[in-house]
């Protein structure tokens, strides 16, 4: 029965007249509202709907309801669209003396409107009025409606706490205690959200209040425990069914099947399933589906399909959930074509896929890198009137994020929100992980957004952000996130520390990495193979092989088995020290531990042999690699191409490039650049530009190093026509440093490059200009850069974020702060985020010049750009102003942040206060 029909039933019940109850209502009201806490005191809070600016709906409603024939009030139709469950809750809770008949009539009237649906909170406020007036019959029905309307764990807990408190009230105990039916529905609601402890409390209270459970009660308890895989506890309630002289029924056995499957004991589930007919219990669709699901989760998909096909023997027909479970099982075990085929067959057999079925297919397509097809599938869903859930949108967002298509991911987020589907923690975790690959500032901004939406960041959130900060070389920020994480009550895991240790090693901070490694024991955290390998690799990179071997022995003694990455780190370190004997010995140790050499192992030896000019042995290792079942990767082939190009053997380099493409291995920017450099060295510029064309066609972006090589040979080519010092440097072979190329480059050289690119079918694009700008900015050639920016805009090409940030950094390094501010304005107008390191340098520089007003304006504009407040405080206030001893200036900018409503984490605030006070 839905809320509307319940209220309709209540309205037709015999009710006392208000006059009959007004004599005792006041004293009872006082007691009743003491026993039912004010709504705001409950742990689950009611979302506040935005109030229309020109009126107060609860106040207006109360005014309307106080009039006779309120249904015909002229203001009601205009007010109706804005009425929400929270308004109804406010109406009832703020007006406890509202006549119960009026309250019931209004509840029924509003529940009939298609845009309105009662919440547990609106029901609870109505319940208070009915109980206060001793309208216990209608109140019982409203109580049931409230229980049934629980739509989340928070709402279910709210109802549980409210009813338990009401049930303890002595005055209500005799006349309004929970009935068996109410207890059963409450148990069912709690079971739905796996609230087992609350279920135990309700069951105990039933017994204490001498309400005898029935089979529905015991079955609900069985089902609740089975949902969490606790079959032992579920069996206790099965025993109670038997002790009561009743027989377990289909629901009981179906729950036990579920319990065994959740406990990963599919054989026991099968045993129950087979036993059911002998117990006089018919197996139904749910019995089959539960077991099929268990088999699929155990990757016994073929058995699941046989069971699926045998359903007709019990006159059962697959439901949409049965199909969905099988499709999911097929997709998860690499049998996606079969899953999609079954998806298509569903409709033909009269079973239409639901939103969950579509979500399984969408998720599978995303995992197969078919994100655009997945998005089309969402369109088909909507076309069939199905509403994608947060899980559906998350699958799509995750697919785009994994491919770095962040604009598309944000579009999906926008669609999701416009369809009133609210993002959850997983949505933001996926977006944060995606942005951490390239733009950690945006990732940090999403952390702020999570907190603003009252979503709780978890270990996964912080691990992604720590990894993102480490990739950007911002280790101080990574450690600040670590402290923030701990402050929030989260326990960093092995992955957290492996990222930090690895990042410390990569910047030669080995001792700090070792100290962090040694601290794991006191944190009761055991180092895993990833952590050991990170530190071993760090030692090997700085030539401390003895320390690496000591750590390897310790790792094995601690029962942590090294993997191929661990051994490869040591082998690479030994090869770099030219200790081939020990490197080969390590390969034998590796085999002795049951670890097979990988493509990386072979490639390490191949690179060393090629460096020594031993091509025969290198090829022998390549053959051995292939015969071992490994596939050479881009690093393997690039090692050969580098060696051949370096020794002038271009034919062999070309053959190796052809071979790698035939094997389905795609050259990367370095591979192409090596070949391009070799052609340029021989004066074969036409062939060099042909390589560039291949890069463009393959979608492989040339790096600024690639373009610097082209410039090197263009300048060399000019040597026969031009006697300028820069050109003579090249022609004399003195130009070895890439920086010298950029220093020698003029704007007309860039124009010459663009012309030659066009002649070879490579139209200069935003990446081309961006890479040139990056290279020129590194050596402070801002005059040429400005000309390139103007030329770029003339061509209708918008500068990218990397190009702008390079120019901004260049101006800051040169102390050209006015120019830097112009770049910042341009970036903000084009919705791009300047790097906070540049902002820090710019703000500190402006303070040095005494331009306080400019700083205030700049900083206020920065805070409107969507940066994380904490990251702004870390980079600009702490790493910038406080490190320069500008504590007063830091206080001023902190005040601006506070005035603009920026919320800082307590840990960040403490760091600021300590820094300001310390100064």
PDB file of N, CA and C in Angstrom, residues 747-826:
ATOM      1  N   UNK A 747      62.388  34.106 -34.540  1.00  0.00           N
ATOM      2  CA  UNK A 747      61.001  33.922 -34.994  1.00  0.00           C
ATOM      3  C   UNK A 747      60.942  33.431 -36.433  1.00  0.00           C
ATOM      4  N   UNK A 748      61.860  33.927 -37.278  1.00  0.00           N
ATOM      5  CA  UNK A 748      61.814  33.504 -38.683  1.00  0.00           C
ATOM      6  C   UNK A 748      62.199  32.032 -38.839  1.00  0.00           C
ATOM      7  N   UNK A 749      62.990  31.495 -37.870  1.00  0.00           N
ATOM      8  CA  UNK A 749      63.310  30.060 -37.890  1.00  0.00           C
ATOM      9  C   UNK A 749      62.037  29.246 -37.656  1.00  0.00           C
ATOM     10  N   UNK A 750      61.186  29.757 -36.738  1.00  0.00           N
ATOM     11  CA  UNK A 750      59.918  29.077 -36.468  1.00  0.00           C
ATOM     12  C   UNK A 750      59.036  29.102 -37.708  1.00  0.00           C
ATOM     13  N   UNK A 751      58.992  30.233 -38.398  1.00  0.00           N
ATOM     14  CA  UNK A 751      58.180  30.340 -39.619  1.00  0.00           C
ATOM     15  C   UNK A 751      58.687  29.376 -40.687  1.00  0.00           C
ATOM     16  N   UNK A 752      60.015  29.237 -40.766  1.00  0.00           N
ATOM     17  CA  UNK A 752      60.594  28.287 -41.724  1.00  0.00           C
ATOM     18  C   UNK A 752      60.182  26.856 -41.385  1.00  0.00           C
ATOM     19  N   UNK A 753      60.220  26.537 -40.077  1.00  0.00           N
ATOM     20  CA  UNK A 753      59.777  25.209 -39.640  1.00  0.00           C
ATOM     21  C   UNK A 753      58.325  24.970 -40.037  1.00  0.00           C
ATOM     22  N   UNK A 754      57.449  25.954 -39.766  1.00  0.00           N
ATOM     23  CA  UNK A 754      56.026  25.805 -40.077  1.00  0.00           C
ATOM     24  C   UNK A 754      55.814  25.560 -41.573  1.00  0.00           C
ATOM     25  N   UNK A 755      56.581  26.279 -42.403  1.00  0.00           N
ATOM     26  CA  UNK A 755      56.432  26.132 -43.849  1.00  0.00           C
ATOM     27  C   UNK A 755      56.839  24.728 -44.295  1.00  0.00           C
ATOM     28  N   UNK A 756      57.960  24.257 -43.767  1.00  0.00           N
ATOM     29  CA  UNK A 756      58.423  22.904 -44.130  1.00  0.00           C
ATOM     30  C   UNK A 756      57.441  21.837 -43.625  1.00  0.00           C
ATOM     31  N   UNK A 757      56.879  22.063 -42.454  1.00  0.00           N
ATOM     32  CA  UNK A 757      55.882  21.126 -41.922  1.00  0.00           C
ATOM     33  C   UNK A 757      54.676  21.031 -42.858  1.00  0.00           C
ATOM     34  N   UNK A 758      54.204  22.202 -43.320  1.00  0.00           N
ATOM     35  CA  UNK A 758      53.044  22.212 -44.230  1.00  0.00           C
ATOM     36  C   UNK A 758      53.380  21.493 -45.541  1.00  0.00           C
ATOM     37  N   UNK A 759      54.599  21.696 -46.008  1.00  0.00           N
ATOM     38  CA  UNK A 759      55.014  21.042 -47.262  1.00  0.00           C
ATOM     39  C   UNK A 759      54.973  19.522 -47.134  1.00  0.00           C
ATOM     40  N   UNK A 760      55.165  19.025 -45.902  1.00  0.00           N
ATOM     41  CA  UNK A 760      55.172  17.569 -45.669  1.00  0.00           C
ATOM     42  C   UNK A 760      53.846  17.071 -45.076  1.00  0.00           C
ATOM     43  N   UNK A 761      52.816  17.908 -45.145  1.00  0.00           N
ATOM     44  CA  UNK A 761      51.485  17.475 -44.691  1.00  0.00           C
ATOM     45  C   UNK A 761      51.292  17.506 -43.195  1.00  0.00           C
ATOM     46  N   UNK A 762      52.156  18.246 -42.473  1.00  0.00           N
ATOM     47  CA  UNK A 762      52.012  18.375 -41.014  1.00  0.00           C
ATOM     48  C   UNK A 762      51.603  19.814 -40.704  1.00  0.00           C
ATOM     49  N   UNK A 763      50.331  20.055 -40.562  1.00  0.00           N
ATOM     50  CA  UNK A 763      49.876  21.417 -40.285  1.00  0.00           C
ATOM     51  C   UNK A 763      50.169  21.752 -38.826  1.00  0.00           C
ATOM     52  N   UNK A 764      50.917  22.832 -38.555  1.00  0.00           N
ATOM     53  CA  UNK A 764      51.213  23.208 -37.160  1.00  0.00           C
ATOM     54  C   UNK A 764      49.923  23.391 -36.366  1.00  0.00           C
ATOM     55  N   UNK A 765      49.892  22.831 -35.176  1.00  0.00           N
ATOM     56  CA  UNK A 765      48.695  22.898 -34.337  1.00  0.00           C
ATOM     57  C   UNK A 765      49.043  23.497 -32.972  1.00  0.00           C
ATOM     58  N   UNK A 766      48.064  23.469 -32.060  1.00  0.00           N
ATOM     59  CA  UNK A 766      48.284  24.049 -30.727  1.00  0.00           C
ATOM     60  C   UNK A 766      49.459  23.378 -30.025  1.00  0.00           C
ATOM     61  N   UNK A 767      49.606  22.053 -30.231  1.00  0.00           N
ATOM     62  CA  UNK A 767      50.720  21.340 -29.598  1.00  0.00           C
ATOM     63  C   UNK A 767      52.062  21.836 -30.141  1.00  0.00           C
ATOM     64  N   UNK A 768      52.127  22.091 -31.460  1.00  0.00           N
ATOM     65  CA  UNK A 768      53.369  22.579 -32.071  1.00  0.00           C
ATOM     66  C   UNK A 768      53.791  23.902 -31.436  1.00  0.00           C
ATOM     67  N   UNK A 769      52.855  24.860 -31.440  1.00  0.00           N
ATOM     68  CA  UNK A 769      53.159  26.162 -30.841  1.00  0.00           C
ATOM     69  C   UNK A 769      53.500  26.009 -29.358  1.00  0.00           C
ATOM     70  N   UNK A 770      52.720  25.172 -28.677  1.00  0.00           N
ATOM     71  CA  UNK A 770      52.926  24.986 -27.235  1.00  0.00           C
ATOM     72  C   UNK A 770      54.307  24.460 -26.908  1.00  0.00           C
ATOM     73  N   UNK A 771      54.776  23.475 -27.683  1.00  0.00           N
ATOM     74  CA  UNK A 771      56.096  22.885 -27.421  1.00  0.00           C
ATOM     75  C   UNK A 771      57.212  23.891 -27.711  1.00  0.00           C
ATOM     76  N   UNK A 772      57.033  24.705 -28.765  1.00  0.00           N
ATOM     77  CA  UNK A 772      58.027  25.735 -29.060  1.00  0.00           C
ATOM     78  C   UNK A 772      58.072  26.772 -27.943  1.00  0.00           C
ATOM     79  N   UNK A 773      56.905  27.152 -27.471  1.00  0.00           N
ATOM     80  CA  UNK A 773      56.819  28.146 -26.397  1.00  0.00           C
ATOM     81  C   UNK A 773      57.483  27.615 -25.127  1.00  0.00           C
ATOM     82  N   UNK A 774      57.237  26.331 -24.807  1.00  0.00           N
ATOM     83  CA  UNK A 774      57.847  25.715 -23.615  1.00  0.00           C
ATOM     84  C   UNK A 774      59.372  25.748 -23.727  1.00  0.00           C
ATOM     85  N   UNK A 775      59.895  25.334 -24.902  1.00  0.00           N
ATOM     86  CA  UNK A 775      61.345  25.314 -25.098  1.00  0.00           C
ATOM     87  C   UNK A 775      61.958  26.699 -24.992  1.00  0.00           C
ATOM     88  N   UNK A 776      61.318  27.698 -25.615  1.00  0.00           N
ATOM     89  CA  UNK A 776      61.839  29.067 -25.593  1.00  0.00           C
ATOM     90  C   UNK A 776      61.758  29.683 -24.199  1.00  0.00           C
ATOM     91  N   UNK A 777      60.669  29.373 -23.489  1.00  0.00           N
ATOM     92  CA  UNK A 777      60.502  29.934 -22.139  1.00  0.00           C
ATOM     93  C   UNK A 777      61.562  29.411 -21.180  1.00  0.00           C
ATOM     94  N   UNK A 778      62.002  28.172 -21.406  1.00  0.00           N
ATOM     95  CA  UNK A 778      63.014  27.604 -20.514  1.00  0.00           C
ATOM     96  C   UNK A 778      64.317  28.407 -20.541  1.00  0.00           C
ATOM     97  N   UNK A 779      64.555  29.125 -21.661  1.00  0.00           N
ATOM     98  CA  UNK A 779      65.795  29.907 -21.765  1.00  0.00           C
ATOM     99  C   UNK A 779      65.498  31.409 -21.814  1.00  0.00           C
ATOM    100  N   UNK A 780      64.268  31.789 -21.445  1.00  0.00           N
ATOM    101  CA  UNK A 780      63.931  33.204 -21.289  1.00  0.00           C
ATOM    102  C   UNK A 780      63.776  33.977 -22.584  1.00  0.00           C
ATOM    103  N   UNK A 781      63.481  33.324 -23.717  1.00  0.00           N
ATOM    104  CA  UNK A 781      63.341  34.020 -25.005  1.00  0.00           C
ATOM    105  C   UNK A 781      61.924  34.560 -25.162  1.00  0.00           C
ATOM    106  N   UNK A 782      61.512  35.463 -24.259  1.00  0.00           N
ATOM    107  CA  UNK A 782      60.117  35.901 -24.230  1.00  0.00           C
ATOM    108  C   UNK A 782      59.735  36.756 -25.434  1.00  0.00           C
ATOM    109  N   UNK A 783      60.716  37.419 -26.075  1.00  0.00           N
ATOM    110  CA  UNK A 783      60.404  38.252 -27.251  1.00  0.00           C
ATOM    111  C   UNK A 783      59.917  37.360 -28.398  1.00  0.00           C
ATOM    112  N   UNK A 784      60.641  36.254 -28.639  1.00  0.00           N
ATOM    113  CA  UNK A 784      60.230  35.309 -29.678  1.00  0.00           C
ATOM    114  C   UNK A 784      58.897  34.654 -29.292  1.00  0.00           C
ATOM    115  N   UNK A 785      58.757  34.361 -27.998  1.00  0.00           N
ATOM    116  CA  UNK A 785      57.527  33.736 -27.509  1.00  0.00           C
ATOM    117  C   UNK A 785      56.322  34.638 -27.773  1.00  0.00           C
ATOM    118  N   UNK A 786      56.461  35.923 -27.496  1.00  0.00           N
ATOM    119  CA  UNK A 786      55.345  36.839 -27.721  1.00  0.00           C
ATOM    120  C   UNK A 786      54.950  36.889 -29.189  1.00  0.00           C
ATOM    121  N   UNK A 787      55.945  36.844 -30.076  1.00  0.00           N
ATOM    122  CA  UNK A 787      55.647  36.819 -31.514  1.00  0.00           C
ATOM    123  C   UNK A 787      54.914  35.536 -31.894  1.00  0.00           C
ATOM    124  N   UNK A 788      55.340  34.422 -31.276  1.00  0.00           N
ATOM    125  CA  UNK A 788      54.664  33.145 -31.550  1.00  0.00           C
ATOM    126  C   UNK A 788      53.212  33.175 -31.066  1.00  0.00           C
ATOM    127  N   UNK A 789      52.986  33.767 -29.882  1.00  0.00           N
ATOM    128  CA  UNK A 789      51.618  33.895 -29.366  1.00  0.00           C
ATOM    129  C   UNK A 789      50.756  34.703 -30.336  1.00  0.00           C
ATOM    130  N   UNK A 790      51.294  35.818 -30.827  1.00  0.00           N
ATOM    131  CA  UNK A 790      50.531  36.650 -31.770  1.00  0.00           C
ATOM    132  C   UNK A 790      50.236  35.877 -33.058  1.00  0.00           C
ATOM    133  N   UNK A 791      51.257  35.165 -33.554  1.00  0.00           N
ATOM    134  CA  UNK A 791      51.099  34.381 -34.787  1.00  0.00           C
ATOM    135  C   UNK A 791      50.066  33.264 -34.593  1.00  0.00           C
ATOM    136  N   UNK A 792      50.114  32.673 -33.414  1.00  0.00           N
ATOM    137  CA  UNK A 792      49.195  31.585 -33.071  1.00  0.00           C
ATOM    138  C   UNK A 792      47.748  32.083 -33.126  1.00  0.00           C
ATOM    139  N   UNK A 793      47.517  33.249 -32.504  1.00  0.00           N
ATOM    140  CA  UNK A 793      46.159  33.813 -32.493  1.00  0.00           C
ATOM    141  C   UNK A 793      45.712  34.214 -33.897  1.00  0.00           C
ATOM    142  N   UNK A 794      46.671  34.718 -34.702  1.00  0.00           N
ATOM    143  CA  UNK A 794      46.351  35.073 -36.093  1.00  0.00           C
ATOM    144  C   UNK A 794      45.894  33.857 -36.883  1.00  0.00           C
ATOM    145  N   UNK A 795      46.432  32.688 -36.516  1.00  0.00           N
ATOM    146  CA  UNK A 795      46.063  31.440 -37.196  1.00  0.00           C
ATOM    147  C   UNK A 795      44.773  30.826 -36.625  1.00  0.00           C
ATOM    148  N   UNK A 796      44.189  31.517 -35.635  1.00  0.00           N
ATOM    149  CA  UNK A 796      42.944  31.012 -35.028  1.00  0.00           C
ATOM    150  C   UNK A 796      43.153  29.853 -34.081  1.00  0.00           C
ATOM    151  N   UNK A 797      44.372  29.740 -33.526  1.00  0.00           N
ATOM    152  CA  UNK A 797      44.690  28.645 -32.601  1.00  0.00           C
ATOM    153  C   UNK A 797      44.786  29.212 -31.187  1.00  0.00           C
ATOM    154  N   UNK A 798      44.090  28.585 -30.255  1.00  0.00           N
ATOM    155  CA  UNK A 798      44.113  29.042 -28.855  1.00  0.00           C
ATOM    156  C   UNK A 798      45.267  28.385 -28.111  1.00  0.00           C
ATOM    157  N   UNK A 799      46.041  29.192 -27.392  1.00  0.00           N
ATOM    158  CA  UNK A 799      47.137  28.600 -26.601  1.00  0.00           C
ATOM    159  C   UNK A 799      46.599  27.636 -25.544  1.00  0.00           C
ATOM    160  N   UNK A 800      47.347  26.556 -25.282  1.00  0.00           N
ATOM    161  CA  UNK A 800      46.954  25.601 -24.254  1.00  0.00           C
ATOM    162  C   UNK A 800      47.454  26.018 -22.890  1.00  0.00           C
ATOM    163  N   UNK A 801      47.013  25.285 -21.871  1.00  0.00           N
ATOM    164  CA  UNK A 801      47.376  25.620 -20.495  1.00  0.00           C
ATOM    165  C   UNK A 801      48.880  25.512 -20.256  1.00  0.00           C
ATOM    166  N   UNK A 802      49.517  24.490 -20.868  1.00  0.00           N
ATOM    167  CA  UNK A 802      50.963  24.310 -20.677  1.00  0.00           C
ATOM    168  C   UNK A 802      51.746  25.486 -21.251  1.00  0.00           C
ATOM    169  N   UNK A 803      51.307  25.967 -22.443  1.00  0.00           N
ATOM    170  CA  UNK A 803      51.999  27.091 -23.076  1.00  0.00           C
ATOM    171  C   UNK A 803      51.870  28.349 -22.224  1.00  0.00           C
ATOM    172  N   UNK A 804      50.662  28.635 -21.770  1.00  0.00           N
ATOM    173  CA  UNK A 804      50.438  29.799 -20.925  1.00  0.00           C
ATOM    174  C   UNK A 804      51.270  29.717 -19.642  1.00  0.00           C
ATOM    175  N   UNK A 805      51.270  28.545 -19.011  1.00  0.00           N
ATOM    176  CA  UNK A 805      52.005  28.401 -17.753  1.00  0.00           C
ATOM    177  C   UNK A 805      53.508  28.557 -17.952  1.00  0.00           C
ATOM    178  N   UNK A 806      54.004  28.094 -19.108  1.00  0.00           N
ATOM    179  CA  UNK A 806      55.433  28.275 -19.396  1.00  0.00           C
ATOM    180  C   UNK A 806      55.770  29.754 -19.526  1.00  0.00           C
ATOM    181  N   UNK A 807      54.896  30.506 -20.230  1.00  0.00           N
ATOM    182  CA  UNK A 807      55.123  31.939 -20.397  1.00  0.00           C
ATOM    183  C   UNK A 807      55.014  32.662 -19.052  1.00  0.00           C
ATOM    184  N   UNK A 808      54.034  32.270 -18.263  1.00  0.00           N
ATOM    185  CA  UNK A 808      53.854  32.878 -16.936  1.00  0.00           C
ATOM    186  C   UNK A 808      55.090  32.655 -16.071  1.00  0.00           C
ATOM    187  N   UNK A 809      55.587  31.422 -16.078  1.00  0.00           N
ATOM    188  CA  UNK A 809      56.775  31.090 -15.291  1.00  0.00           C
ATOM    189  C   UNK A 809      57.988  31.875 -15.784  1.00  0.00           C
ATOM    190  N   UNK A 810      58.074  32.020 -17.101  1.00  0.00           N
ATOM    191  CA  UNK A 810      59.184  32.770 -17.708  1.00  0.00           C
ATOM    192  C   UNK A 810      59.181  34.224 -17.230  1.00  0.00           C
ATOM    193  N   UNK A 811      58.025  34.885 -17.289  1.00  0.00           N
ATOM    194  CA  UNK A 811      57.933  36.277 -16.855  1.00  0.00           C
ATOM    195  C   UNK A 811      58.254  36.414 -15.362  1.00  0.00           C
ATOM    196  N   UNK A 812      57.764  35.449 -14.565  1.00  0.00           N
ATOM    197  CA  UNK A 812      58.040  35.499 -13.125  1.00  0.00           C
ATOM    198  C   UNK A 812      59.534  35.347 -12.848  1.00  0.00           C
ATOM    199  N   UNK A 813      60.179  34.401 -13.563  1.00  0.00           N
ATOM    200  CA  UNK A 813      61.619  34.185 -13.384  1.00  0.00           C
ATOM    201  C   UNK A 813      62.414  35.437 -13.751  1.00  0.00           C
ATOM    202  N   UNK A 814      61.933  36.169 -14.763  1.00  0.00           N
ATOM    203  CA  UNK A 814      62.633  37.366 -15.227  1.00  0.00           C
ATOM    204  C   UNK A 814      62.221  38.620 -14.462  1.00  0.00           C
ATOM    205  N   UNK A 815      61.299  38.454 -13.497  1.00  0.00           N
ATOM    206  CA  UNK A 815      60.850  39.598 -12.701  1.00  0.00           C
ATOM    207  C   UNK A 815      59.949  40.547 -13.473  1.00  0.00           C
ATOM    208  N   UNK A 816      59.352  40.079 -14.573  1.00  0.00           N
ATOM    209  CA  UNK A 816      58.471  40.924 -15.399  1.00  0.00           C
ATOM    210  C   UNK A 816      57.025  40.714 -14.924  1.00  0.00           C
ATOM    211  N   UNK A 817      56.730  41.256 -13.754  1.00  0.00           N
ATOM    212  CA  UNK A 817      55.479  40.920 -13.070  1.00  0.00           C
ATOM    213  C   UNK A 817      54.237  41.509 -13.736  1.00  0.00           C
ATOM    214  N   UNK A 818      54.354  42.688 -14.348  1.00  0.00           N
ATOM    215  CA  UNK A 818      53.201  43.258 -15.053  1.00  0.00           C
ATOM    216  C   UNK A 818      52.799  42.365 -16.225  1.00  0.00           C
ATOM    217  N   UNK A 819      53.810  41.890 -16.958  1.00  0.00           N
ATOM    218  CA  UNK A 819      53.529  40.960 -18.063  1.00  0.00           C
ATOM    219  C   UNK A 819      52.912  39.676 -17.530  1.00  0.00           C
ATOM    220  N   UNK A 820      53.429  39.211 -16.395  1.00  0.00           N
ATOM    221  CA  UNK A 820      52.905  37.984 -15.783  1.00  0.00           C
ATOM    222  C   UNK A 820      51.429  38.150 -15.429  1.00  0.00           C
ATOM    223  N   UNK A 821      51.055  39.331 -14.913  1.00  0.00           N
ATOM    224  CA  UNK A 821      49.654  39.574 -14.550  1.00  0.00           C
ATOM    225  C   UNK A 821      48.745  39.566 -15.781  1.00  0.00           C
ATOM    226  N   UNK A 822      49.260  40.051 -16.907  1.00  0.00           N
ATOM    227  CA  UNK A 822      48.483  40.014 -18.156  1.00  0.00           C
ATOM    228  C   UNK A 822      48.220  38.562 -18.556  1.00  0.00           C
ATOM    229  N   UNK A 823      49.250  37.698 -18.425  1.00  0.00           N
ATOM    230  CA  UNK A 823      49.093  36.272 -18.759  1.00  0.00           C
ATOM    231  C   UNK A 823      48.063  35.625 -17.836  1.00  0.00           C
ATOM    232  N   UNK A 824      48.133  35.956 -16.539  1.00  0.00           N
ATOM    233  CA  UNK A 824      47.159  35.414 -15.583  1.00  0.00           C
ATOM    234  C   UNK A 824      45.737  35.794 -16.003  1.00  0.00           C
ATOM    235  N   UNK A 825      45.531  37.067 -16.369  1.00  0.00           N
ATOM    236  CA  UNK A 825      44.197  37.519 -16.802  1.00  0.00           C
ATOM    237  C   UNK A 825      43.726  36.749 -18.034  1.00  0.00           C
ATOM    238  N   UNK A 826      44.637  36.567 -19.001  1.00  0.00           N
ATOM    239  CA  UNK A 826      44.285  35.830 -20.221  1.00  0.00           C
ATOM    240  C   UNK A 826      43.889  34.390 -19.902  1.00  0.00           C
TER     241      UNK A 826
END
